[in-house]
Coordinates of C-alpha atoms in Angstrom, one line a residue:
M19 CA 33.7 -5.5 8.9
Y20 CA 31.7 -2.4 6.6
Q21 CA 28.8 -1.0 8.1
T22 CA 26.8 2.3 6.4
L23 CA 24.8 5.2 8.1
H24 CA 22.0 6.8 6.1
H25 CA 21.6 10.2 6.2
F26 CA 18.8 11.8 8.6
E27 CA 17.8 14.7 10.0
E28 CA 18.1 15.7 12.8
N29 CA 15.3 16.1 14.1
S30 CA 13.8 12.9 13.7
M31 CA 16.0 11.4 16.1
S32 CA 14.2 10.3 19.3
F33 CA 17.2 8.7 20.8
D34 CA 20.6 9.7 21.4
P35 CA 22.6 7.2 18.9
C36 CA 25.8 7.6 21.3
I37 CA 25.2 6.5 25.3
T38 CA 25.5 2.9 24.6
A39 CA 29.6 3.7 23.7
N40 CA 32.6 4.5 25.9
D41 CA 33.2 8.1 26.3
A42 CA 35.9 7.9 23.9
L43 CA 33.9 6.2 21.1
R44 CA 31.2 8.9 22.1
A45 CA 33.8 11.4 21.1
R46 CA 34.5 10.4 17.7
C47 CA 30.1 9.6 17.4
K48 CA 29.9 12.8 17.4
I49 CA 31.8 13.7 15.1
L50 CA 29.7 11.6 12.8
L51 CA 26.7 12.7 13.4
L52 CA 27.2 16.2 12.0
L53 CA 28.8 14.8 8.9
L54 CA 25.5 12.3 9.2
K55 CA 23.6 15.3 7.7
S56 CA 24.3 15.7 4.6
A57 CA 26.3 12.7 3.3
I58 CA 26.1 8.6 3.2
I59 CA 29.2 7.6 5.4
Q60 CA 31.3 4.7 5.4
M61 CA 33.0 3.8 7.9
N62 CA 35.4 0.2 8.4
S63 CA 37.5 -0.7 11.5
D64 CA 40.9 -2.8 11.1
T65 CA 42.1 -5.6 13.9
S66 CA 43.3 -3.2 15.7
G67 CA 40.0 -1.6 16.4
A68 CA 41.0 2.0 14.9
I69 CA 38.0 3.7 12.7
R70 CA 38.3 4.9 8.9
I71 CA 35.9 6.6 7.2
S72 CA 35.2 7.6 3.8
R73 CA 32.5 10.2 2.9
V74 CA 30.0 10.4 -0.2
K75 CA 28.5 13.8 -1.8
M76 CA 24.9 14.2 -2.0
R77 CA 25.8 16.3 -5.4
D78 CA 27.1 13.6 -6.4
L79 CA 24.7 11.5 -6.8
S80 CA 21.8 10.8 -9.4
A81 CA 18.4 12.2 -8.5
S82 CA 17.6 8.6 -8.2
W83 CA 18.1 8.1 -4.5
V84 CA 14.9 7.4 -2.6
W85 CA 16.3 8.7 1.0
E86 CA 14.8 7.0 4.0
N87 CA 14.9 8.5 7.5
P88 CA 16.5 5.8 10.0
M89 CA 14.0 5.6 12.7
D90 CA 11.8 4.5 9.8
V91 CA 11.8 0.4 10.2
H92 CA 11.1 -1.0 7.0
H93 CA 11.5 -4.4 5.9
D94 CA 13.8 -3.8 2.9
Q95 CA 16.0 -1.7 5.4
S96 CA 19.1 -4.0 5.5
T97 CA 18.6 -4.6 1.3
S98 CA 18.6 -1.3 0.7
S99 CA 21.9 -0.8 2.5
E100 CA 23.2 -4.5 1.3
T101 CA 22.9 -2.2 -2.5
V102 CA 24.3 0.5 -1.0
V103 CA 27.6 -1.2 0.5
D104 CA 27.8 -4.0 -2.5
S105 CA 27.7 -1.0 -5.3
F106 CA 30.5 0.7 -3.2
H107 CA 32.6 -2.3 -1.7
S108 CA 32.3 -3.1 -5.9
G109 CA 35.1 -0.6 -7.0
I110 CA 36.2 0.6 -3.8
R111 CA 39.2 -0.4 -1.6
S112 CA 39.6 -0.2 1.7
G113 CA 40.6 3.9 3.0
E114 CA 39.4 4.8 0.2
N115 CA 37.9 8.4 -0.2
V116 CA 34.6 8.0 -2.3
E117 CA 34.8 11.0 -4.4
H118 CA 38.1 9.6 -5.9
Y119 CA 36.4 7.0 -7.2
S120 CA 33.9 9.4 -9.3
D121 CA 36.1 11.1 -11.8
G122 CA 37.6 7.6 -13.1
H123 CA 34.0 8.4 -15.0
Q124 CA 33.5 10.1 -17.9
D125 CA 30.6 12.7 -16.6
G126 CA 32.9 13.2 -13.7
R127 CA 29.5 11.9 -10.8
I128 CA 28.4 8.4 -9.8
P129 CA 26.5 6.3 -12.4
Y130 CA 23.5 4.9 -11.6
L131 CA 22.0 3.5 -8.4
Y132 CA 19.4 1.4 -8.4
N133 CA 17.6 1.5 -5.0
S134 CA 15.7 -1.7 -4.7
S135 CA 12.8 0.5 -3.6
M136 CA 12.3 2.3 -6.7
S137 CA 9.2 1.5 -8.6
P138 CA 9.2 -0.2 -11.7
V139 CA 6.4 3.0 -13.4
K140 CA 9.6 4.9 -12.3
R141 CA 12.5 3.4 -13.3
M142 CA 10.6 3.2 -17.1
R143 CA 10.0 6.2 -16.9
Q144 CA 13.7 7.5 -16.0
I145 CA 15.0 4.7 -19.1
A146 CA 12.5 6.6 -21.7
R147 CA 14.0 9.7 -20.6
K148 CA 17.2 8.6 -21.3
E149 CA 16.2 7.1 -24.8
R150 CA 14.7 11.0 -25.0
R151 CA 17.7 12.3 -24.2
D152 CA 20.2 9.5 -26.6
L153 CA 17.6 10.5 -29.5
R154 CA 18.2 14.4 -29.0
T155 CA 22.0 13.8 -28.7
A156 CA 21.5 11.4 -32.3
Q157 CA 20.0 14.6 -34.1
L158 CA 21.9 17.0 -33.2
I159 CA 25.2 15.2 -34.5
Q160 CA 23.8 14.9 -37.7
Q161 CA 22.5 18.3 -38.1
D162 CA 26.2 19.4 -37.2
K163 CA 27.9 16.5 -39.8
E164 CA 25.1 18.1 -42.6
T165 CA 26.4 22.0 -41.2
D166 CA 30.0 20.5 -42.2
N167 CA 29.5 19.5 -45.2
Q168 CA 27.3 22.5 -47.0
M169 CA 31.2 24.3 -45.5
A170 CA 33.0 22.3 -47.4
Q171 CA 30.9 22.5 -50.2
A172 CA 30.6 26.4 -50.2
A173 CA 34.0 25.8 -49.8
I174 CA 34.7 24.0 -52.7
E175 CA 32.8 26.4 -54.7
R176 CA 34.7 29.5 -54.1
S177 CA 38.1 28.4 -54.2
K178 CA 36.6 27.4 -57.9
S179 CA 36.9 31.6 -58.5
L180 CA 40.2 31.4 -57.7
D181 CA 42.8 32.5 -60.0
T182 CA 45.5 29.6 -59.0
T183 CA 48.1 30.6 -62.1
V184 CA 49.5 33.5 -60.4
K185 CA 52.5 33.0 -58.3
R186 CA 52.2 33.6 -55.0
K187 CA 49.9 35.6 -55.9
Y188 CA 46.9 32.5 -53.6
N189 CA 45.0 34.0 -50.2
I190 CA 42.0 33.7 -49.9
W191 CA 42.2 37.0 -47.5
R192 CA 41.9 40.4 -49.0
R193 CA 44.0 42.9 -48.4
D194 CA 42.2 44.7 -45.6
F195 CA 43.1 42.0 -43.7
V196 CA 47.1 41.3 -44.8
H197 CA 48.7 41.2 -41.3
P198 CA 50.8 44.5 -40.3
H199 CA 54.0 42.7 -39.7
S200 CA 53.7 41.3 -43.6
D201 CA 56.4 44.0 -44.8
S202 CA 58.8 42.9 -42.4
I203 CA 61.3 41.1 -44.2
L204 CA 61.1 44.1 -47.2
K205 CA 61.9 46.5 -44.3
L206 CA 64.9 44.1 -42.5
M207 CA 66.3 44.4 -46.3
Q208 CA 66.0 48.5 -46.7
D209 CA 67.6 48.7 -43.2
Q210 CA 70.5 46.4 -44.4
M211 CA 71.4 48.3 -47.9
I212 CA 71.2 51.3 -45.5
M213 CA 73.6 50.2 -42.9
A214 CA 75.5 48.4 -45.8
K215 CA 76.1 51.9 -47.3
A216 CA 77.4 53.4 -44.2
Y217 CA 80.3 50.6 -43.8
A218 CA 81.1 50.5 -47.4
S219 CA 81.9 54.3 -47.6
I220 CA 83.5 53.2 -44.0
A221 CA 85.9 50.6 -45.5
K222 CA 86.2 52.3 -49.1
S223 CA 88.1 55.0 -46.9
K224 CA 90.0 52.5 -45.1
N225 CA 91.0 50.5 -47.9
E226 CA 89.3 47.6 -46.9
S227 CA 88.6 46.3 -50.2
E228 CA 87.1 42.8 -49.3
I229 CA 85.2 43.9 -46.7
Y230 CA 84.1 47.1 -49.6
S231 CA 83.8 44.4 -52.5
A232 CA 81.3 41.8 -50.1
L233 CA 79.4 44.8 -49.0
M234 CA 78.1 46.2 -52.5
A235 CA 77.9 42.7 -53.9
H236 CA 75.2 42.2 -50.8
S237 CA 73.5 45.7 -51.7
N238 CA 72.9 44.5 -55.4
A239 CA 71.7 41.8 -54.3
S240 CA 68.6 42.4 -51.6
Q241 CA 68.5 45.6 -54.5
S242 CA 67.8 42.4 -56.8
A243 CA 65.5 40.4 -53.8
I244 CA 62.9 43.7 -53.2
G245 CA 62.8 45.2 -57.5
E246 CA 59.9 46.6 -56.9
A247 CA 57.9 44.7 -54.0
H248 CA 55.9 46.1 -51.9
S249 CA 54.9 43.5 -49.1
D250 CA 56.7 40.5 -48.4
A251 CA 54.9 38.6 -50.6
E252 CA 56.2 39.9 -53.3
L253 CA 59.5 39.8 -52.8
H254 CA 61.6 36.9 -54.7
P255 CA 61.7 33.8 -52.8
S256 CA 65.6 34.0 -52.4
A257 CA 65.3 37.2 -50.2
L258 CA 65.1 35.8 -46.8
D259 CA 68.3 33.9 -47.7
Q260 CA 70.0 36.8 -48.5
A261 CA 68.8 38.7 -45.7
K262 CA 71.0 36.1 -43.8
A263 CA 73.8 36.6 -45.6
M264 CA 73.5 40.2 -45.6
G265 CA 73.2 39.8 -41.9
H266 CA 76.3 37.9 -41.9
I267 CA 78.8 39.6 -43.7
L268 CA 77.1 43.5 -42.0
S269 CA 77.2 41.2 -38.2
R270 CA 81.0 41.1 -40.3
A271 CA 81.6 44.5 -41.5
K272 CA 80.9 46.3 -37.5
D273 CA 83.0 44.3 -35.9
K274 CA 86.0 45.6 -38.2
L275 CA 84.8 48.2 -38.8
Y276 CA 82.5 49.8 -36.2
D277 CA 82.7 53.4 -34.6
C278 CA 79.9 55.5 -33.4
D279 CA 81.7 58.5 -34.3
I280 CA 83.1 57.5 -37.6
V281 CA 79.2 55.9 -38.0
A282 CA 77.6 58.5 -36.6
R283 CA 79.1 61.2 -39.6
T284 CA 78.8 58.7 -41.7
F285 CA 74.8 58.6 -41.3
R286 CA 74.5 62.3 -41.5
A287 CA 76.0 62.6 -45.4
M288 CA 74.0 60.6 -46.2
V289 CA 70.8 62.5 -44.9
Q290 CA 72.2 65.0 -46.1
S291 CA 72.5 64.4 -50.0
T292 CA 69.8 62.1 -49.5
E293 CA 67.6 65.6 -48.2
D294 CA 70.1 67.2 -51.2
K295 CA 68.2 64.4 -53.5
V296 CA 65.0 65.4 -53.0
T297 CA 65.1 69.1 -53.4
A298 CA 66.8 68.0 -56.6
M299 CA 63.8 65.7 -57.6
K300 CA 60.9 68.5 -57.2
K301 CA 62.7 70.9 -58.1
K302 CA 62.7 68.9 -61.9
T303 CA 58.9 67.6 -60.9
A304 CA 57.5 71.6 -61.0
F305 CA 59.5 72.1 -64.0
L306 CA 58.0 69.2 -66.3
I307 CA 54.5 69.8 -64.9
Q308 CA 54.8 73.0 -65.4
L309 CA 56.0 72.9 -69.2
A310 CA 53.8 69.8 -69.4
A311 CA 50.5 72.0 -68.5
K312 CA 52.0 74.7 -71.9
T313 CA 52.3 72.4 -74.0
I314 CA 49.4 71.8 -76.3
P315 CA 49.1 68.1 -77.0
K316 CA 48.8 67.1 -80.9
R317 CA 45.7 66.8 -81.8
L318 CA 44.3 70.1 -80.2
Q319 CA 46.4 71.7 -82.5
C320 CA 45.3 70.0 -84.6
L321 CA 41.9 70.6 -83.7
P322 CA 41.9 74.8 -84.5
L323 CA 44.4 74.3 -87.7
Q324 CA 41.6 72.1 -89.2
L325 CA 38.4 74.4 -89.0
A326 CA 40.1 77.6 -89.4
A327 CA 41.3 76.4 -92.6
D328 CA 37.9 75.2 -93.7
Y329 CA 36.5 78.6 -92.0
Y330 CA 38.7 79.9 -95.3
M331 CA 37.6 78.1 -97.9
Q332 CA 34.9 77.4 -97.8
G333 CA 33.6 81.2 -97.5
Y334 CA 32.1 81.0 -93.6
Y335 CA 33.7 83.9 -93.1
S336 CA 30.8 86.2 -94.9
K337 CA 28.4 85.0 -92.5
Q338 CA 27.1 87.3 -90.2
D339 CA 25.6 86.5 -86.9
L340 CA 22.7 85.9 -86.4
D341 CA 19.8 87.4 -83.4
K342 CA 22.1 90.7 -83.3
E343 CA 18.9 92.3 -80.6
K344 CA 19.5 89.4 -78.0
L345 CA 22.9 89.9 -77.3
E346 CA 22.6 93.6 -75.9
D347 CA 19.1 92.2 -73.9
P348 CA 19.8 93.2 -70.1
S349 CA 15.9 90.5 -69.3
L350 CA 18.1 87.6 -71.1
Y351 CA 20.8 85.3 -69.7
H352 CA 24.6 86.3 -70.4
Y353 CA 27.9 84.3 -70.0
A354 CA 31.1 85.8 -70.9
I355 CA 33.7 83.2 -72.0
F356 CA 37.2 84.6 -72.7
S357 CA 39.6 81.3 -74.1
D358 CA 41.7 80.7 -76.8
N359 CA 40.5 77.1 -76.2
V360 CA 37.6 75.9 -78.6
L361 CA 37.6 72.0 -77.7
A362 CA 37.5 73.4 -74.3
T363 CA 35.1 76.1 -74.3
S364 CA 32.7 73.7 -76.9
V365 CA 32.6 72.1 -73.5
V366 CA 31.4 75.0 -71.4
V367 CA 28.6 76.0 -73.4
N368 CA 26.7 72.7 -74.4
S369 CA 27.2 71.7 -70.8
T370 CA 26.0 74.4 -69.9
V371 CA 22.5 74.6 -72.7
L372 CA 22.3 71.6 -72.2
H373 CA 21.3 71.3 -68.2
A374 CA 19.4 74.8 -68.9
K375 CA 15.3 75.5 -68.7
E376 CA 15.0 77.5 -71.6
P377 CA 18.0 78.1 -73.3
E378 CA 16.6 80.3 -76.3
K379 CA 17.2 82.8 -73.3
H380 CA 21.1 82.3 -73.1
V381 CA 23.4 83.9 -74.4
F382 CA 26.9 83.3 -74.4
H383 CA 30.0 86.1 -75.8
I384 CA 32.5 84.7 -76.4
V385 CA 36.2 86.3 -76.3
T386 CA 39.6 84.6 -78.1
D387 CA 42.6 85.8 -80.1
K388 CA 43.3 86.6 -83.3
L389 CA 44.6 83.6 -83.9
N390 CA 42.1 81.5 -82.8
F391 CA 39.4 83.3 -84.0
A392 CA 38.1 82.1 -87.6
A393 CA 38.7 78.1 -85.7
M394 CA 36.1 79.4 -82.7
R395 CA 33.9 80.6 -84.6
M396 CA 33.8 77.6 -87.2
W397 CA 32.6 75.9 -84.2
F398 CA 29.7 77.3 -83.7
L399 CA 29.1 78.0 -87.1
V400 CA 29.1 74.3 -88.4
N401 CA 28.0 72.8 -84.7
P402 CA 25.0 75.7 -83.3
P403 CA 23.8 74.9 -79.5
M404 CA 20.8 74.7 -78.9
K405 CA 18.4 77.7 -79.4
A406 CA 21.3 79.3 -78.0
T407 CA 22.6 83.0 -79.0
I408 CA 26.7 82.7 -79.9
Q409 CA 28.8 85.7 -80.2
V410 CA 32.6 85.1 -80.7
E411 CA 34.5 87.9 -80.7
N412 CA 38.2 88.9 -81.7
I413 CA 40.2 90.7 -78.9
D414 CA 42.2 92.7 -81.1
D415 CA 38.5 94.6 -82.6
F416 CA 38.6 96.4 -79.0
K417 CA 40.6 99.6 -79.9
W418 CA 39.8 101.0 -76.8
L419 CA 41.9 98.2 -74.9
N420 CA 45.4 99.8 -75.6
S421 CA 49.0 100.6 -73.6
S422 CA 47.2 103.7 -73.0
Y423 CA 44.1 102.6 -70.9
C424 CA 45.7 98.8 -70.0
S425 CA 47.9 99.3 -66.4
V426 CA 49.0 95.4 -68.1
L427 CA 50.2 96.1 -72.1
R428 CA 51.6 99.1 -70.2
Q429 CA 54.2 96.9 -68.2
L430 CA 54.0 93.9 -71.4
E431 CA 55.9 96.5 -73.5
S432 CA 58.7 97.6 -70.6
A433 CA 62.1 96.1 -70.4
R434 CA 61.6 95.2 -67.2
T435 CA 58.8 92.7 -67.9
K436 CA 60.6 91.5 -71.7
E437 CA 63.6 90.6 -69.4
Y438 CA 62.2 88.7 -67.2
Y439 CA 60.3 86.6 -69.8
F440 CA 61.9 86.6 -72.6
K441 CA 65.9 87.2 -72.7
V442 CA 67.3 84.8 -74.4
N443 CA 70.0 84.6 -70.8
H444 CA 67.2 84.2 -68.5
P445 CA 67.2 80.7 -66.7
T446 CA 64.1 78.4 -68.9
T447 CA 65.6 75.7 -67.0
V448 CA 65.0 73.2 -63.8
S449 CA 67.2 75.7 -61.9
A450 CA 64.0 78.2 -62.0
G451 CA 62.0 75.6 -60.4
E452 CA 61.8 78.0 -56.8
D453 CA 60.8 80.8 -59.3
N454 CA 57.2 80.8 -59.3
L455 CA 57.8 78.4 -63.3
K456 CA 54.2 78.7 -63.3
Y457 CA 54.1 82.4 -63.3
R458 CA 55.9 82.3 -66.6
N459 CA 53.6 80.3 -68.5
P460 CA 51.6 81.8 -70.8
K461 CA 48.3 82.2 -70.3
Y462 CA 49.7 85.0 -67.5
L463 CA 50.9 87.0 -70.7
S464 CA 47.7 86.8 -73.0
M465 CA 44.9 89.8 -72.4
L466 CA 42.2 87.6 -72.3
N467 CA 43.3 86.5 -68.7
H468 CA 42.5 89.7 -67.3
L469 CA 39.4 90.6 -69.9
R470 CA 37.8 90.4 -66.9
F471 CA 38.1 93.6 -65.1
Y472 CA 36.8 95.5 -68.2
L473 CA 33.3 93.7 -68.0
P474 CA 31.8 97.7 -67.9
E475 CA 33.8 97.9 -71.3
V476 CA 33.0 95.1 -73.4
Y477 CA 29.5 94.7 -72.9
P478 CA 28.2 98.2 -71.7
K479 CA 24.0 97.6 -72.4
L480 CA 24.3 94.8 -69.4
D481 CA 22.9 94.9 -66.2
K482 CA 24.0 91.1 -65.0
I483 CA 26.5 88.3 -67.0
L484 CA 28.3 85.8 -65.6
F485 CA 31.7 85.0 -66.4
L486 CA 32.7 81.5 -66.5
D487 CA 36.4 80.3 -67.1
D488 CA 36.8 77.3 -69.9
D489 CA 38.6 74.6 -67.5
I490 CA 34.9 74.6 -66.3
V491 CA 31.4 72.3 -66.4
V492 CA 27.5 73.5 -66.0
Q493 CA 25.6 69.9 -64.6
K494 CA 22.9 72.5 -63.4
D495 CA 20.7 74.6 -64.5
L496 CA 22.4 78.8 -63.7
T497 CA 19.2 80.9 -63.9
P498 CA 19.0 81.2 -60.6
L499 CA 22.3 82.9 -60.1
W500 CA 20.5 86.0 -62.2
S501 CA 17.8 86.4 -58.6
V502 CA 20.2 86.1 -56.5
D503 CA 20.2 89.3 -53.8
L504 CA 23.6 90.3 -53.7
Q505 CA 22.9 93.0 -50.9
G506 CA 25.1 96.3 -52.6
M507 CA 27.9 94.3 -53.5
V508 CA 29.4 93.7 -57.2
N509 CA 31.2 90.2 -57.2
G510 CA 29.2 86.4 -56.6
A511 CA 31.5 84.3 -56.0
V512 CA 32.3 80.5 -53.8
E513 CA 34.5 81.6 -50.8
T514 CA 38.0 78.7 -50.9
C515 CA 39.1 78.9 -47.8
K516 CA 39.4 76.7 -44.7
E517 CA 40.9 77.0 -41.6
S518 CA 43.9 78.8 -42.2
F519 CA 44.0 77.7 -46.0
H520 CA 43.2 79.7 -49.1
R521 CA 43.0 83.5 -47.5
F522 CA 44.4 86.6 -48.5
D523 CA 48.1 86.2 -47.0
K524 CA 48.4 83.2 -49.2
Y525 CA 47.9 85.3 -52.4
L526 CA 49.7 88.9 -51.2
N527 CA 52.4 89.8 -49.8
F528 CA 52.3 91.3 -46.7
S529 CA 55.9 92.0 -45.5
N530 CA 54.4 95.2 -48.1
P531 CA 53.2 97.7 -45.8
K532 CA 51.0 98.6 -48.8
I533 CA 49.4 95.3 -48.7
S534 CA 49.8 95.1 -44.8
E535 CA 48.0 98.4 -43.7
N536 CA 45.0 98.0 -46.6
F537 CA 44.4 94.8 -46.2
D538 CA 43.6 92.0 -43.5
P539 CA 45.8 88.2 -44.0
N540 CA 43.4 86.2 -42.6
A541 CA 40.0 87.4 -45.2
C542 CA 38.8 84.8 -46.9
G543 CA 39.7 83.9 -50.3
W544 CA 37.1 83.8 -52.8
A545 CA 37.7 81.7 -57.0
F546 CA 36.9 82.7 -60.6
G547 CA 35.7 80.5 -62.6
M548 CA 32.0 80.8 -61.8
N549 CA 31.4 84.6 -60.9
I550 CA 28.0 86.8 -60.9
F551 CA 28.4 90.5 -61.5
D552 CA 26.1 93.5 -61.6
L553 CA 27.8 95.7 -64.1
K554 CA 25.7 98.5 -62.3
E555 CA 27.3 98.8 -59.6
W556 CA 30.8 97.2 -61.1
K557 CA 30.5 101.0 -63.1
K558 CA 29.0 102.9 -59.4
R559 CA 32.2 102.1 -58.1
N560 CA 34.6 102.3 -60.9
I561 CA 35.6 99.0 -60.3
T562 CA 38.4 98.8 -63.3
G563 CA 39.8 102.2 -61.2
I564 CA 40.5 100.3 -58.8
Y565 CA 41.8 97.8 -60.6
H566 CA 44.2 99.6 -62.6
R567 CA 45.6 102.0 -59.4
W568 CA 46.7 98.6 -57.8
Q569 CA 48.0 97.6 -61.0
D570 CA 50.2 100.2 -61.5
M571 CA 51.6 100.0 -57.6
N572 CA 52.2 96.3 -59.0
E573 CA 54.5 97.1 -61.7
D574 CA 57.6 95.6 -59.8
R575 CA 55.8 92.4 -59.3
T576 CA 56.6 93.0 -54.4
L577 CA 52.4 93.3 -54.6
W578 CA 51.7 90.8 -56.0
K579 CA 53.3 88.1 -58.5
L580 CA 51.9 87.8 -61.8
G581 CA 47.6 86.5 -62.5
S582 CA 44.8 87.4 -62.7
L583 CA 43.3 86.0 -59.0
P584 CA 45.1 88.7 -56.5
P585 CA 44.2 91.9 -58.2
G586 CA 40.8 90.4 -58.3
L587 CA 41.2 90.0 -54.8
I588 CA 42.0 92.7 -53.6
T589 CA 39.7 94.6 -56.4
F590 CA 36.9 93.6 -55.1
Y591 CA 37.8 93.6 -51.9
N592 CA 34.9 94.1 -49.1
L593 CA 32.4 93.8 -52.4
T594 CA 32.2 90.2 -53.2
Y595 CA 28.8 88.5 -51.7
P596 CA 29.9 85.1 -50.5
L597 CA 27.5 82.2 -52.7
D598 CA 26.2 78.8 -51.5
R599 CA 29.2 76.6 -51.8
G600 CA 26.9 73.7 -53.8
W601 CA 27.2 77.1 -57.0
H602 CA 30.9 76.7 -57.3
V603 CA 33.3 73.3 -56.3
L604 CA 37.2 73.8 -57.2
G605 CA 40.2 71.8 -57.1
L606 CA 39.9 69.1 -60.1
G607 CA 43.2 70.4 -61.2
Y608 CA 45.1 69.5 -58.8
D609 CA 43.6 67.1 -55.9
P610 CA 42.4 64.0 -56.1
A611 CA 41.0 63.3 -53.3
L612 CA 38.2 65.2 -53.1
N613 CA 34.5 65.1 -51.9
Q614 CA 32.6 62.7 -54.8
S615 CA 29.4 63.7 -53.2
E616 CA 29.6 67.2 -53.6
I617 CA 31.4 66.5 -57.1
E618 CA 27.9 65.4 -58.6
N619 CA 26.2 67.6 -56.5
A620 CA 27.7 70.7 -58.0
A621 CA 25.8 73.1 -60.3
V622 CA 29.4 74.0 -61.7
I623 CA 33.0 72.2 -61.2
H624 CA 35.8 73.0 -61.9
Y625 CA 39.3 72.1 -63.1
N626 CA 41.3 75.1 -61.3
G627 CA 44.8 73.7 -61.8
N628 CA 47.8 71.7 -64.2
Y629 CA 46.0 68.8 -64.1
K630 CA 43.9 69.8 -66.9
P631 CA 41.1 67.2 -68.7
W632 CA 41.9 67.3 -72.2
L633 CA 45.6 66.8 -71.3
D634 CA 46.8 63.6 -70.1
L635 CA 47.9 65.1 -66.8
A636 CA 44.9 64.4 -65.8
V637 CA 42.5 63.1 -63.0
S638 CA 41.4 60.0 -65.1
K639 CA 38.4 59.5 -61.7
Y640 CA 37.2 63.7 -62.9
N641 CA 37.5 62.5 -66.8
S642 CA 34.1 61.1 -68.0
Y643 CA 33.0 64.5 -65.8
W644 CA 34.0 66.4 -68.6
S645 CA 34.3 64.3 -71.8
R646 CA 30.6 63.8 -71.4
Y647 CA 30.0 67.2 -73.2
V648 CA 32.2 66.6 -75.9
M649 CA 30.8 65.9 -79.5
F650 CA 33.4 62.7 -79.6
D651 CA 31.9 61.8 -83.3
N652 CA 31.9 65.5 -84.8
H653 CA 34.4 64.9 -87.9
Y654 CA 36.9 67.3 -86.9
L655 CA 37.2 65.2 -83.8
Q656 CA 37.3 62.1 -85.6
F657 CA 39.8 63.5 -87.9
C658 CA 42.4 64.9 -85.5
N659 CA 42.1 61.8 -83.3
I660 CA 40.2 63.0 -80.9
R661 CA 38.4 60.5 -79.3
Q662 CA 37.3 58.9 -75.7

C-alpha cells in the first residue's frame, strides 16, 4: 500500500498526528514529522508490517509546484495526492530513493510535474517561457555556427599565404613560440658524438679495432645527419634513426670499455685540446681582423691615384686657395681634420656642411701626407662644399715639426723602434696575435695621428677649434659647441666610462710607479674624435710641453702602448670638460648592439674600431648613416667602382 504525505508547516498544526498510534509506531511517526518540514515522503509497508520510506528534496522540484497546508481541506486534495503518487509510481520501484530516479535525466532534475490545481493561465505562461528559451537557444547555436564558419574561412585565407614548397619548414607558429626543447634531438646527437670520440680514443689504445671503427663510422654518420642544423626541425629525416643506432653502439662500448678513471682522463685531455684550439682560433681571428683593417681595398686605392693624375695633368696644381682671410678669422667656426683618406674626409665635410645653419661661416683645415696631398686637394677643388671654406695642407710642409722638437719623430728614428716595427726577423704572423697586433697598425706610426697635440703651432691665430676624426659622421649643427663654457678647461670631450669600463687603468700601466703615483686608476676616460679645444688656455698651460715630457718617459713603451689616446688622457688629465653624451656616440666600428635611438639622436656618430664603414668588415646596419653622405654619382667614384 502506497501513501503520500504533503509538506506542512509546524506552526499550522492544531493536533498531534501521532497521538492515535501505538508506542512503536509513535516513535517512527515523530521522526517522520522532522522530515516533513522540507521534503515529500513516499512511504509503503510490506506484508510483515515493516515501513519503508523514500523522500524527494524540495530543490529537485519545479517552480510550478503548488504547496498546500495539510490542514486545509480542499475538494481536489485527494486528486493532487493521487497525481503525485502516480507520477512517482511510474518511475520508482518499491524501496528505491527518488533522488536516484532524478539522476536518470539529462539535466539531473525531476521533470516538470504539473499540479492539477495550476490554472490554465499559469500553464500557458510556462509554455511561453519554454518556447522563448528554445528560440534563444537556437539563436545562440546559429551564432556559434556563423563564428565557426568565419574562423574557418580566415584560416583558409591565411594558409594561402604560407610557402608550402619549403620542406620541413611548414609551420603556422612563429619562431618566438618554438618549444624551448625543440633542439633536444640535436643536443642528444652532439653529446653522443662527444662520447663516441672519447670511447674511440679508449678503444684505439686497447686495440679494440672493431668498436673503434664502428664508433668512428657512426660519428661521421651523425655529423652528416646534423649538417648545419640549429634545431630539430632542420635535422635530416634520418637523424632520429641515427641517434638510436649511435645509442646502441655507445651502449656496447660502455659495457666493454668503461672505466671511470680512464674516461675521466680522456675527457680532461679532450677539454685541454679544445681550449688550445679555441686559443689558436682567437689569435688567428685577431690577426686576420687587424690585417683586414690595415688593408686598403682596391677601389679606395684607385680613387686617390685617379685624382692625383688629373690634378697634375689638368693643371689644378697651379690654382690658389680662395678666401685666405677666412682661414685665420677667429670669429668663424674652424674644424681640424687630419687624414690620408679622401673618401672618409669628404663624408665628414659633407655631413657637417649639410647640417650647418650658416655654412659660409665654417672653415675646414685638412692636413694630409705628401702621398695623398694632390688627391685630397683635387677632390675639394672639383667638389667644393656649399659656401664653406676648405684648406688642404701637406704635413711635410711643417718644417718646425722635426725630430729635434717632436718626441714621437725622435723615437721613430731610434734603433729600438725600428727593431719593433721593421726588422725582417720580427714576428709578423699569427704568433704575434697576443702582442697587441693592433698597435702595429701603420696609423700609429703616422705623424697625422699625433698632430692633434700641436694645434696651437699649426693654427697660431685661432682661439678655438673643433677637432674631428675622419671616421665620424655629423648629424646636427655643431656651432653650439663654440658657446660651451669649458670652465677653464682645455679640452671638451664626451666621457666614455660606464661602471668599470673605459677608465684609466684600461689604457695605462698602473704597475709602473710613474703612472700609479700621478693618476687615479678609476678616473673616467674620454674619447678623441670630436673635441672642442680652447687654444688660448692650451698655450697658457703649456699642454704640448706636458705631452712631450710624458712621451719622452715612455720611449720604452712601459707606461702605455702606442697610440694617441693614452698620452691624451695623461696630457689633459684634470683639464677635460665633460660634454653631454648626446654630442658624441661611439662604438659603431666594433659594437653591433648599440642603442638605435641614441645613434639617431646623436650630433656626431663615431665608427671607432676596426669595422670602418668603407671596409667590407663594416657592421651592415650602420652603413646607411655613413653612405648617405657619399657622392655616389661622382664620376671618380663610378670610375673606381665605389657604389652603394
